[in-house]
Short mmCIF file of C-alpha atoms in Angstrom, two decimals:
data_model
loop_
_atom_site.label_atom_id
_atom_site.label_comp_id
_atom_site.label_asym_id
_atom_site.label_seq_id
_atom_site.Cartn_x
_atom_site.Cartn_y
_atom_site.Cartn_z
CA MET A 1 56.82 96.40 34.59
CA MET A 2 60.44 96.77 33.49
CA ARG A 3 61.90 100.20 34.03
CA GLU A 4 62.78 102.19 30.93
CA LYS A 5 66.49 102.14 31.69
CA GLU A 6 66.40 98.33 31.61
CA CYS A 7 65.09 98.31 28.03
CA THR A 8 67.50 98.16 25.14
CA ASP A 9 67.68 100.98 22.60
CA ILE A 10 66.33 98.56 19.99
CA TRP A 11 63.33 97.80 22.18
CA ARG A 12 62.61 101.51 22.55
CA ARG A 13 62.61 101.88 18.77
CA TYR A 14 60.23 98.92 18.62
CA GLN A 15 57.95 100.59 21.21
CA ALA A 16 57.88 103.77 19.12
CA GLY A 17 56.86 101.68 16.11
CA LYS A 18 54.11 99.99 18.13
CA ASP A 19 52.80 103.37 19.25
CA HIS A 20 52.62 104.50 15.63
CA HIS A 21 50.81 101.32 14.56
CA ASN A 22 48.32 101.73 17.40
CA ARG A 23 47.64 105.35 16.47
CA THR A 24 46.85 104.27 12.92
CA ASN A 25 44.90 101.21 14.13
CA MET A 26 47.10 98.98 11.99
CA TYR A 27 46.77 95.92 14.24
CA THR A 28 42.97 96.05 14.52
CA ARG A 29 42.48 96.90 10.83
CA THR A 30 44.77 94.09 9.67
CA GLU A 31 43.11 91.52 11.91
CA LYS A 32 39.68 92.69 10.81
CA CYS A 33 40.61 92.35 7.15
CA HIS A 34 41.76 88.77 7.70
CA ARG A 35 38.56 87.90 9.58
CA PHE A 36 36.32 89.28 6.85
CA TYR A 37 38.28 87.46 4.15
CA GLU A 38 38.04 84.19 6.07
CA GLY A 39 34.29 84.61 6.68
CA ASP A 40 34.34 85.39 10.43
CA GLN A 41 32.17 88.44 9.85
CA TRP A 42 30.01 88.44 13.01
CA HIS A 43 33.04 88.40 15.30
CA GLY A 44 32.22 89.37 18.90
CA LEU A 45 28.44 89.51 18.42
CA GLN A 46 26.46 87.86 21.20
CA SER A 47 23.59 86.10 19.40
CA GLY A 48 22.85 83.30 21.83
CA ASP A 49 22.15 80.03 20.05
CA GLU A 50 21.36 81.80 16.80
CA GLU A 51 23.85 81.27 13.96
CA LEU A 52 23.67 84.34 11.78
CA PRO A 53 24.08 83.93 8.00
CA VAL A 54 27.07 85.21 6.02
CA LEU A 55 27.20 85.94 2.29
CA ASN A 56 30.95 86.35 1.81
CA PHE A 57 31.46 88.15 -1.50
CA ILE A 58 34.84 89.56 -0.40
CA LYS A 59 36.66 86.25 -0.71
CA PRO A 60 35.68 85.52 -4.36
CA ILE A 61 36.72 89.05 -5.36
CA CYS A 62 40.10 88.67 -3.64
CA ARG A 63 40.69 85.18 -4.98
CA TYR A 64 40.02 86.34 -8.53
CA LYS A 65 42.48 89.22 -8.19
CA ILE A 66 45.09 87.03 -6.49
CA VAL A 67 44.87 84.41 -9.23
CA MET A 68 45.13 86.99 -12.01
CA VAL A 69 48.36 88.35 -10.52
CA ALA A 70 50.01 85.18 -9.17
CA MET A 71 49.01 82.62 -11.80
CA ASN A 72 52.06 83.33 -13.92
CA ASP A 73 55.27 81.45 -14.52
CA THR A 74 58.09 83.62 -13.14
CA ALA A 75 61.70 83.48 -14.30
CA ILE A 76 64.65 85.64 -13.18
CA LEU A 77 67.03 86.61 -15.99
CA PHE A 78 70.46 88.12 -15.27
CA SER A 79 72.31 89.94 -18.03
CA PRO A 80 75.33 92.29 -18.20
CA MET A 81 74.95 95.95 -19.05
CA ASP A 82 77.61 95.63 -21.77
CA ASN A 83 78.35 93.07 -24.50
CA ASP A 84 81.26 91.36 -22.78
CA PRO A 85 80.97 87.61 -23.70
CA LYS A 86 82.64 86.51 -20.46
CA LYS A 87 80.18 88.52 -18.37
CA ALA A 88 77.30 87.17 -20.44
CA GLU A 89 78.44 83.62 -19.71
CA LEU A 90 78.67 84.45 -16.01
CA CYS A 91 75.13 85.89 -16.07
CA GLU A 92 73.81 82.77 -17.78
CA ALA A 93 75.23 80.70 -14.93
CA LEU A 94 73.59 83.02 -12.38
CA THR A 95 70.25 82.76 -14.25
CA ALA A 96 70.35 78.96 -14.07
CA PHE A 97 71.40 79.13 -10.41
CA ALA A 98 68.53 81.53 -9.62
CA ALA A 99 66.05 79.09 -11.20
CA ALA A 100 67.40 76.34 -8.93
CA GLN A 101 67.18 78.62 -5.89
CA TRP A 102 63.57 79.48 -6.81
CA GLU A 103 62.64 75.80 -6.75
CA LYS A 104 64.67 75.03 -3.63
CA GLY A 105 63.17 77.96 -1.75
CA LYS A 106 59.63 76.94 -2.73
CA LEU A 107 59.03 80.42 -4.13
CA ASP A 108 56.09 79.21 -6.22
CA SER A 109 54.11 78.76 -2.98
CA LYS A 110 55.62 81.75 -1.19
CA LYS A 111 54.69 84.11 -4.03
CA TRP A 112 51.03 83.11 -3.61
CA ALA A 113 51.25 83.93 0.10
CA VAL A 114 52.83 87.33 -0.62
CA VAL A 115 50.25 88.26 -3.27
CA LYS A 116 47.35 86.95 -1.16
CA ASN A 117 48.31 88.84 1.99
CA ALA A 118 49.10 92.00 0.04
CA CYS A 119 45.63 91.80 -1.51
CA ILE A 120 43.98 91.31 1.89
CA THR A 121 45.91 93.76 4.07
CA GLY A 122 47.74 96.03 1.62
CA ASP A 123 51.35 94.82 1.86
CA HIS A 124 53.43 91.77 2.74
CA TYR A 125 57.16 91.07 2.97
CA LEU A 126 59.83 88.44 2.45
CA TYR A 127 63.03 88.28 4.49
CA CYS A 128 66.04 86.59 2.84
CA PHE A 129 69.13 85.39 4.64
CA ASP A 130 72.02 82.98 4.33
CA GLU A 131 72.29 80.33 7.03
CA ARG A 132 76.06 80.66 7.10
CA THR A 133 77.54 82.85 9.83
CA PRO A 134 79.07 86.07 8.46
CA SER A 135 82.52 85.27 9.81
CA GLU A 136 85.73 83.55 8.75
CA SER A 137 83.82 80.26 8.36
CA VAL A 138 82.31 81.68 5.18
CA VAL A 139 85.56 81.27 3.28
CA THR A 140 85.49 77.50 3.76
CA ASP A 141 81.81 77.11 2.78
CA MET A 142 81.31 78.43 -0.75
CA THR A 143 77.84 76.93 -1.33
CA PRO A 144 75.01 79.42 -0.61
CA ARG A 145 72.30 78.32 1.80
CA LEU A 146 69.61 80.90 1.19
CA LYS A 147 66.43 80.89 3.25
CA MET A 148 63.28 82.95 2.76
CA ARG A 149 60.82 83.80 5.53
CA LEU A 150 57.42 85.46 5.11
CA ILE A 151 56.93 88.58 7.25
CA ASP A 152 53.50 90.02 8.04
CA LYS A 153 53.09 93.79 7.77
CA THR A 154 52.48 94.15 11.51
CA ALA A 155 55.80 92.39 12.28
CA LEU A 156 57.84 94.93 10.28
CA TYR A 157 58.82 98.23 11.92
CA LEU A 158 60.37 101.07 9.95
CA ALA A 159 62.33 104.14 10.96
CA ASP A 160 60.20 106.28 8.62
CA GLU A 161 56.62 105.14 8.01
CA GLN A 162 56.22 107.78 5.31
CA GLU A 163 59.08 106.48 3.12
CA PRO A 164 57.88 103.72 0.73
CA ASN A 165 61.41 102.77 -0.41
CA LEU A 166 62.79 100.22 2.05
CA GLU A 167 66.36 100.94 0.95
CA GLU A 168 66.00 104.54 2.18
CA GLN A 169 65.12 103.48 5.73
CA GLU A 170 67.57 104.32 8.50
CA TRP A 171 66.79 101.02 10.20
CA ILE A 172 64.38 98.10 9.99
CA ILE A 173 63.12 95.84 12.79
CA ILE A 174 61.47 92.44 12.36
CA ALA A 175 59.61 91.16 15.43
CA GLU A 176 58.93 87.48 16.05
CA ARG A 177 57.86 85.18 18.87
CA VAL A 178 60.64 82.75 19.81
CA PRO A 179 60.90 80.11 22.60
CA VAL A 180 62.93 81.46 25.51
CA GLU A 181 65.15 78.37 25.57
CA HIS A 182 66.11 78.92 21.95
CA VAL A 183 67.06 82.54 22.65
CA ARG A 184 69.06 81.55 25.72
CA ARG A 185 71.02 78.96 23.71
CA GLN A 186 71.88 81.59 21.12
CA ALA A 187 72.93 84.00 23.88
CA LYS A 188 75.20 81.34 25.38
CA ASP A 189 76.72 80.57 21.97
CA ASN A 190 77.40 84.29 21.55
CA GLY A 191 79.36 84.37 24.80
CA LEU A 192 76.95 86.30 27.03
CA PRO A 193 77.52 85.95 30.80
CA GLU A 194 75.08 83.83 32.79
CA ALA A 195 73.67 86.86 34.59
CA GLU A 196 72.61 88.37 31.25
CA ILE A 197 71.17 85.07 30.02
CA ARG A 198 68.95 84.84 33.12
CA ARG A 199 67.43 88.22 32.19
CA ILE A 200 65.96 86.65 29.06
CA VAL A 201 62.46 85.74 30.26
CA SER A 202 59.08 85.04 28.72
CA ASP A 203 56.49 87.71 28.02
CA GLU A 204 52.87 87.73 26.93
CA ALA A 205 51.80 87.88 23.30
CA ASP A 206 50.21 91.29 22.74
CA GLU A 207 48.16 92.98 20.04
CA THR A 208 51.07 92.81 17.60
CA GLN A 209 50.62 89.05 17.23
CA LEU A 210 47.55 88.88 15.02
CA GLY A 211 45.05 86.22 16.01
CA VAL A 212 47.32 84.93 18.78
CA THR A 213 47.11 85.48 22.52
CA GLY A 214 49.14 84.06 25.36
CA ALA A 215 46.49 81.37 25.82
CA ASP A 216 46.87 80.24 22.18
CA GLU A 217 50.59 79.52 22.51
CA VAL A 218 51.83 76.12 23.61
CA GLN A 219 52.49 76.40 27.32
CA THR A 220 56.01 75.31 28.26
CA ASP A 221 58.14 75.82 31.35
CA SER A 222 60.05 78.75 29.87
CA GLY A 223 57.44 80.07 27.41
CA LYS A 224 58.09 82.47 24.55
CA CYS A 225 59.47 85.97 24.25
CA THR A 226 59.47 88.69 21.62
CA SER A 227 62.74 88.74 19.70
CA LEU A 228 63.72 91.72 17.56
CA LEU A 229 65.98 91.49 14.50
CA PHE A 230 67.49 94.95 14.05
CA MET A 231 69.14 96.01 10.75
CA ARG A 232 70.77 99.23 9.62
CA LYS A 233 73.12 100.27 6.84
CA THR A 234 76.72 101.29 7.54
CA ASP A 235 79.65 102.24 5.33
CA GLY A 236 80.91 98.66 5.46
CA GLY A 237 77.60 96.91 4.80
CA VAL A 238 74.38 95.97 6.57
CA ALA A 239 74.81 95.60 10.33
CA PHE A 240 72.39 93.52 12.38
CA CYS A 241 71.80 92.25 15.90
CA ARG A 242 69.04 90.56 17.90
CA SER A 243 67.48 91.79 21.11
CA THR A 244 64.84 90.93 23.66
CA GLN A 245 63.34 93.59 25.90
CA ALA A 246 66.27 93.65 28.29
CA VAL A 247 69.18 91.92 26.52
CA VAL A 248 70.94 92.22 23.18
CA TYR A 249 71.63 88.49 22.89
CA GLN A 250 73.33 88.59 19.49
CA PRO A 251 75.90 91.41 19.29
CA MET A 252 76.05 93.71 16.29
CA GLN A 253 77.66 92.12 13.23
CA THR A 254 78.26 93.58 9.79
CA ILE A 255 77.87 91.69 6.53
CA ARG A 256 80.65 93.26 4.49
CA GLY A 257 79.71 94.25 0.97
CA LEU A 258 75.94 93.89 1.46
CA ASP A 259 74.51 97.29 0.57
CA VAL A 260 70.79 96.40 0.40
CA TYR A 261 68.40 95.37 3.14
CA PRO A 262 67.57 91.66 2.73
CA VAL A 263 63.86 92.47 2.88
CA CYS A 264 61.54 92.96 -0.09
CA GLY A 265 57.82 93.55 -0.13
CA MET A 266 54.78 93.96 -2.32
CA ARG A 267 52.27 96.77 -1.86
CA TRP A 268 48.91 96.05 -3.46
CA GLU A 269 48.09 99.69 -4.06
CA GLU A 270 50.10 102.79 -3.20
CA LYS A 271 48.92 105.02 -0.36
CA MET A 272 49.94 108.66 -0.49
CA GLY A 273 52.40 109.63 2.21
CA SER A 274 52.74 106.10 3.59
CA ALA A 275 55.23 103.25 3.41
CA ARG A 276 52.31 100.82 3.57
CA GLY A 277 49.85 99.75 0.91
CA VAL A 278 46.07 99.61 0.56
CA GLY A 279 44.37 96.25 0.16
CA VAL A 280 41.06 95.17 -1.29
CA VAL A 281 39.24 93.97 1.82
CA GLU A 282 39.12 97.10 3.98
CA ARG A 283 37.17 99.23 1.53
CA LEU A 284 34.64 96.41 0.98
CA ILE A 285 33.89 95.82 4.67
CA PRO A 286 31.04 98.40 4.98
CA ASN A 287 29.22 96.84 2.00
CA GLN A 288 29.86 93.35 3.35
CA ILE A 289 28.40 94.30 6.75
CA GLU A 290 25.26 95.74 5.15
CA VAL A 291 24.83 92.63 2.98
CA ASN A 292 25.10 90.39 6.04
CA ARG A 293 22.67 92.52 8.03
CA THR A 294 20.16 92.52 5.18
CA LEU A 295 20.50 88.76 4.83
CA ALA A 296 20.03 88.27 8.59
CA ARG A 297 16.91 90.48 8.59
CA ARG A 298 15.48 88.56 5.65
CA ALA A 299 16.18 85.26 7.38
CA ILE A 300 14.49 86.41 10.60
CA CYS A 301 11.54 87.78 8.64
CA VAL A 302 11.12 84.49 6.78
CA LYS A 303 11.25 82.52 10.03
CA ARG A 304 8.65 84.72 11.67
CA TYR A 305 6.19 85.53 8.92
CA SER A 306 6.60 83.21 5.93
CA PHE A 307 4.99 80.11 7.42
CA PRO A 308 1.36 79.53 8.55
CA THR A 309 0.69 80.09 12.24
CA VAL A 310 -1.87 77.94 14.04
CA VAL A 311 -4.42 79.57 16.37
CA TYR A 312 -6.67 77.35 18.51
CA ASP A 313 -9.14 77.44 21.39
CA GLN A 314 -7.20 75.86 24.20
CA ASP A 315 -10.43 75.17 26.19
CA LYS A 316 -11.84 73.02 23.38
CA LEU A 317 -8.76 70.94 22.35
CA LEU A 318 -7.75 67.99 24.50
CA ALA A 319 -4.19 67.66 23.07
CA PRO A 320 -3.16 70.87 21.29
CA GLU A 321 0.49 69.77 21.21
CA LYS A 322 -0.46 67.21 18.55
CA LEU A 323 -1.31 69.94 16.04
CA GLY A 324 2.21 69.71 14.69
CA VAL A 325 2.24 65.90 14.48
CA VAL A 326 1.54 64.37 11.09
CA GLY A 327 -1.50 62.05 11.09
CA ALA A 328 -2.32 62.63 14.78
CA SER A 329 -5.88 62.28 16.18
CA ILE A 330 -6.96 65.26 18.29
CA GLY A 331 -10.01 65.21 20.55
CA VAL A 332 -12.24 68.24 21.19
CA LYS A 333 -14.81 69.14 23.83
CA ASN A 334 -18.46 69.89 23.04
CA LEU A 335 -18.10 69.70 19.29
CA ASN A 336 -21.91 69.42 18.80
CA ALA A 337 -22.82 71.32 15.64
CA ASN A 338 -19.85 73.69 15.78
CA PRO A 339 -17.38 73.33 12.90
CA VAL A 340 -13.78 72.42 13.70
CA GLY A 341 -12.75 75.66 12.00
CA SER A 342 -14.25 77.55 14.91
CA PHE A 343 -11.71 75.88 17.25
CA VAL A 344 -8.57 75.82 15.04
CA GLN A 345 -7.50 78.29 12.37
CA TYR A 346 -4.29 79.07 10.45
CA LEU A 347 -3.05 82.57 9.83
CA SER A 348 -1.79 82.99 6.27
CA PRO A 349 1.86 84.13 5.81
CA ALA A 350 2.31 87.85 5.43
CA PRO A 351 3.77 89.01 2.10
CA ILE A 352 7.43 90.07 2.22
CA SER A 353 8.68 92.98 0.14
CA GLY A 354 11.34 92.18 -2.44
CA ASP A 355 13.17 95.45 -1.75
CA ALA A 356 15.53 93.81 0.75
CA ALA A 357 16.52 91.06 -1.69
CA ASN A 358 17.00 93.62 -4.45
CA LEU A 359 19.19 95.79 -2.21
CA GLN A 360 21.30 92.79 -1.22
CA ALA A 361 21.79 91.67 -4.83
CA GLU A 362 22.59 95.23 -5.89
CA LEU A 363 25.21 95.65 -3.16
CA VAL A 364 26.94 92.40 -4.07
CA GLY A 365 26.78 92.97 -7.82
CA THR A 366 27.84 96.61 -7.71
CA SER A 367 30.69 95.85 -5.29
CA ARG A 368 32.02 93.17 -7.61
CA GLU A 369 31.71 95.38 -10.67
CA LEU A 370 33.46 98.33 -9.02
CA GLU A 371 36.31 96.02 -8.02
CA GLY A 372 36.60 94.78 -11.60
CA ALA A 373 35.53 91.28 -10.55
CA GLY A 374 32.06 91.01 -12.05
CA GLU A 375 30.86 88.02 -14.03
CA ALA A 376 32.11 89.43 -17.31
CA ALA A 377 35.53 90.28 -15.87
CA THR A 378 36.03 86.90 -14.19
CA GLY A 379 35.75 85.17 -17.54
CA GLN A 380 32.36 83.48 -17.54
CA VAL A 381 33.10 81.99 -20.97
CA ASP A 382 32.00 78.56 -22.21
CA PRO A 383 35.24 76.99 -23.52
CA THR A 384 33.23 74.72 -25.85
CA LYS A 385 31.78 77.74 -27.67
CA ALA A 386 34.81 79.99 -27.94
CA SER A 387 38.29 79.68 -29.40
CA GLY A 388 41.45 79.70 -27.35
CA GLU A 389 42.35 83.13 -28.71
CA ALA A 390 38.91 84.54 -27.79
CA ILE A 391 39.16 83.21 -24.26
CA LYS A 392 42.70 84.57 -23.90
CA ALA A 393 41.58 87.96 -25.22
CA ALA A 394 38.69 88.08 -22.73
CA ARG A 395 41.02 87.21 -19.88
CA ASP A 396 43.64 89.75 -20.93
CA GLN A 397 40.98 92.45 -21.17
CA SER A 398 39.77 91.72 -17.64
CA ALA A 399 43.35 91.86 -16.35
CA ILE A 400 43.85 95.47 -17.45
CA SER A 401 42.50 96.75 -14.14
CA LEU A 402 45.23 94.76 -12.36
CA ASN A 403 48.18 96.19 -14.31
CA GLU A 404 49.33 98.15 -11.26
CA GLN A 405 49.34 95.02 -9.10
CA SER A 406 51.12 92.98 -11.81
CA ALA A 407 53.81 95.67 -11.96
CA ALA A 408 54.11 95.62 -8.16
CA TYR A 409 54.57 91.84 -8.20
CA LYS A 410 57.20 92.11 -10.93
CA GLN A 411 59.06 94.76 -8.91
CA PHE A 412 58.89 92.50 -5.86
CA VAL A 413 60.61 89.68 -7.78
CA GLU A 414 63.22 92.10 -9.19
CA ASP A 415 64.02 93.28 -5.65
CA LEU A 416 64.26 89.65 -4.53
CA ALA A 417 66.67 88.81 -7.38
CA MET A 418 68.87 91.80 -6.50
CA ILE A 419 68.96 90.71 -2.84
CA TRP A 420 70.00 87.20 -3.93
CA TYR A 421 72.80 88.56 -6.07
CA LYS A 422 74.04 90.86 -3.29
CA LEU A 423 73.96 88.00 -0.76
CA TRP A 424 75.89 85.75 -3.13
CA VAL A 425 78.57 88.41 -3.55
CA ALA A 426 78.75 89.27 0.17
CA TYR A 427 78.93 85.68 1.43
CA SER A 428 81.09 84.19 -1.34
CA VAL A 429 84.37 85.92 -0.59
CA ARG A 430 86.31 82.94 -1.98
CA GLY A 431 83.92 82.29 -4.84
CA LEU A 432 80.39 81.05 -5.46
CA ARG A 433 80.05 77.30 -5.97
CA LEU A 434 77.09 76.31 -8.15
CA ALA A 435 75.10 73.08 -7.98
CA ASP A 436 77.17 71.47 -10.76
CA GLY A 437 80.41 72.23 -8.95
CA THR A 438 81.36 75.27 -11.04
CA LEU A 439 83.18 77.93 -9.03
CA LEU A 440 82.46 81.56 -9.94
CA PRO A 441 85.29 83.87 -8.79
CA HIS A 442 84.32 86.51 -6.25
CA ALA A 443 86.16 89.31 -8.07
CA GLU A 444 84.21 88.66 -11.28
CA LEU A 445 80.89 88.47 -9.39
CA GLU A 446 81.57 91.72 -7.58
CA ALA A 447 82.63 93.52 -10.77
CA LEU A 448 79.43 92.68 -12.63
CA ASP A 449 77.29 95.62 -13.67
CA ILE A 450 74.18 93.51 -13.69
CA ASP A 451 70.76 94.01 -15.25
CA ILE A 452 67.81 92.03 -13.93
CA LYS A 453 64.76 91.22 -15.97
CA ILE A 454 61.72 89.25 -14.89
CA ASP A 455 59.96 87.05 -17.41
CA ILE A 456 56.33 86.56 -16.41
CA SER A 457 54.16 84.44 -18.68
CA PRO A 458 50.65 83.02 -18.11
CA ILE A 459 50.50 79.29 -17.44
CA ASP A 460 46.75 78.75 -17.56
CA PRO A 461 45.46 76.12 -20.04
CA TYR A 462 43.92 78.67 -22.41
CA SER A 463 47.20 80.57 -22.82
CA VAL A 464 49.14 77.35 -23.41
CA LEU A 465 46.53 76.25 -25.96
CA SER A 466 46.69 79.62 -27.70
CA ARG A 467 50.49 79.43 -28.02
CA GLU A 468 50.33 75.87 -29.35
CA LEU A 469 47.76 76.79 -32.00
CA SER A 470 49.69 79.88 -33.06
CA LEU A 471 52.89 77.88 -33.45
CA GLU A 472 51.09 75.12 -35.36
CA ASN A 473 49.61 77.68 -37.75
CA ALA A 474 53.02 79.25 -38.30
CA LEU A 475 54.49 75.83 -39.01
CA ALA A 476 51.68 74.89 -41.38
CA GLN A 477 52.20 78.11 -43.34
CA GLN A 478 55.98 77.44 -43.35
CA HIS A 479 56.74 80.65 -41.46
CA ILE A 480 58.93 78.65 -39.07
CA THR A 481 60.86 75.41 -39.39
CA PHE A 482 60.00 72.23 -37.56
CA GLU A 483 63.06 72.63 -35.32
CA GLU A 484 62.04 76.20 -34.46
CA TYR A 485 58.55 74.97 -33.64
CA VAL A 486 59.81 72.32 -31.22
CA GLU A 487 62.26 74.74 -29.61
CA ALA A 488 59.53 77.36 -29.14
CA LEU A 489 57.22 74.83 -27.51
CA ASP A 490 59.94 73.72 -25.14
CA ASP A 491 61.08 77.23 -24.21
CA ASN A 492 57.81 79.14 -24.00
CA SER A 493 55.08 76.84 -22.82
CA GLY A 494 56.68 73.87 -21.15
CA VAL A 495 54.67 71.50 -23.41
CA PRO A 496 56.38 68.08 -23.73
CA LYS A 497 58.10 68.47 -27.08
CA ASP A 498 58.46 64.72 -27.65
CA LYS A 499 54.68 64.39 -27.67
CA PHE A 500 54.20 67.11 -30.28
CA ARG A 501 57.15 65.89 -32.33
CA ALA A 502 55.48 62.47 -32.60
CA ILE A 503 52.12 64.05 -33.50
CA LEU A 504 53.62 66.18 -36.26
CA ASP A 505 55.68 63.26 -37.58
CA ARG A 506 52.46 61.29 -37.95
CA ARG A 507 50.82 64.24 -39.69
CA ARG A 508 53.73 64.55 -42.09
CA GLY A 509 53.60 60.83 -42.79
CA ALA A 510 49.87 61.02 -43.54
CA ALA A 511 50.43 63.95 -45.86
#
């Protein structure tokens, strides 16, 4: 084992974070939550050849909540804090550029991963960075190359685990498993001597890598090592470096002008006195275990007692093994006047109490109701027997219990938008070049007193239908003009306006 003096200061901070996570059982609790969500709910039980049943009610509850929060169209809107027309024009350009970055970064899929993992484990994070090196080369490359990487809660280490605001942290560490050869190449590019590069060696995946052991990793000659990305705020900006256990292989660099950590996260539910959140799965695990146990007991009871059992006189039957064969002929000894029933009899199945089934159904039903995911809440509405407005109203009513999570998701996107803006300013010292070739001056970007708003609108079919019908009614009653109707359809619901323009033209012609 490496002596303490051979560990970097960053590694010692990482070790302190690991000790804290182990004391709070974060690794085991997080892995357990994932297993129960995925349906691996008899993990570690030695049951021989017996496959025990699972009635996974946790996953439907989580999926309903995830969908209610994430199934929204998200748009980032930049606006100035004053009424300066030039600043407003600049913000409009940033809004359009943010929409392009959202598509390019595949944020529609990443947001589902963030919401899903936050629901399961309590919190999840997104790390944003620009691929360009924060050096003089930035001035010649004015096109941002933003990247976003999902970070699991167990891979994020904080200086203060009781401070929920990431921007108030003294430092942040992100741990990841990286091939040794990749780290050595980076160390060589950063000018480290060969003796230091040779100290970068592989290590075993430990409890911090959820669901992964050393045996699960692809075995190569050099293997993998744990790499730590260390960040802290300074007067000049955010400083960062990268370290293995023994070597800081990327020296400390400062991104001038960046005054926010490029990490944002979503906490499903606040936990008092903790920087971490509370998810849905952990509090449902005891009920899920009892449901599975009850189901297993019922299954065993049915196997043992719910089918007739044959009892026979083995001295009288010549081939008792044929009792289970359909249509078989079985010989007997000394039948004489004795009835066959005196040699072979069937024991009737014993009655099974319905209490176990009732308890199981009650546990599942009550658990779903308490989580706000019962049948009524999940929208068990026949769309052929209800109007679009009625269905939308039922869905909106069921979403009230998720207002806190919807607000947390909105705050997550606001934090992400602010990080984007700060990265654009920090990396575009000679200006920000947009996709259409427009160059936004750095001085004007930096001087913006910007306001960020997040537009979140449902995109499910019922909501779209409701908007269409409302707009059609307004048009029919001449509350809006035809041009306003088409513009509203195009802006608010994404419905192909040409299609509805043709439909209404035909209606007008018929009238």
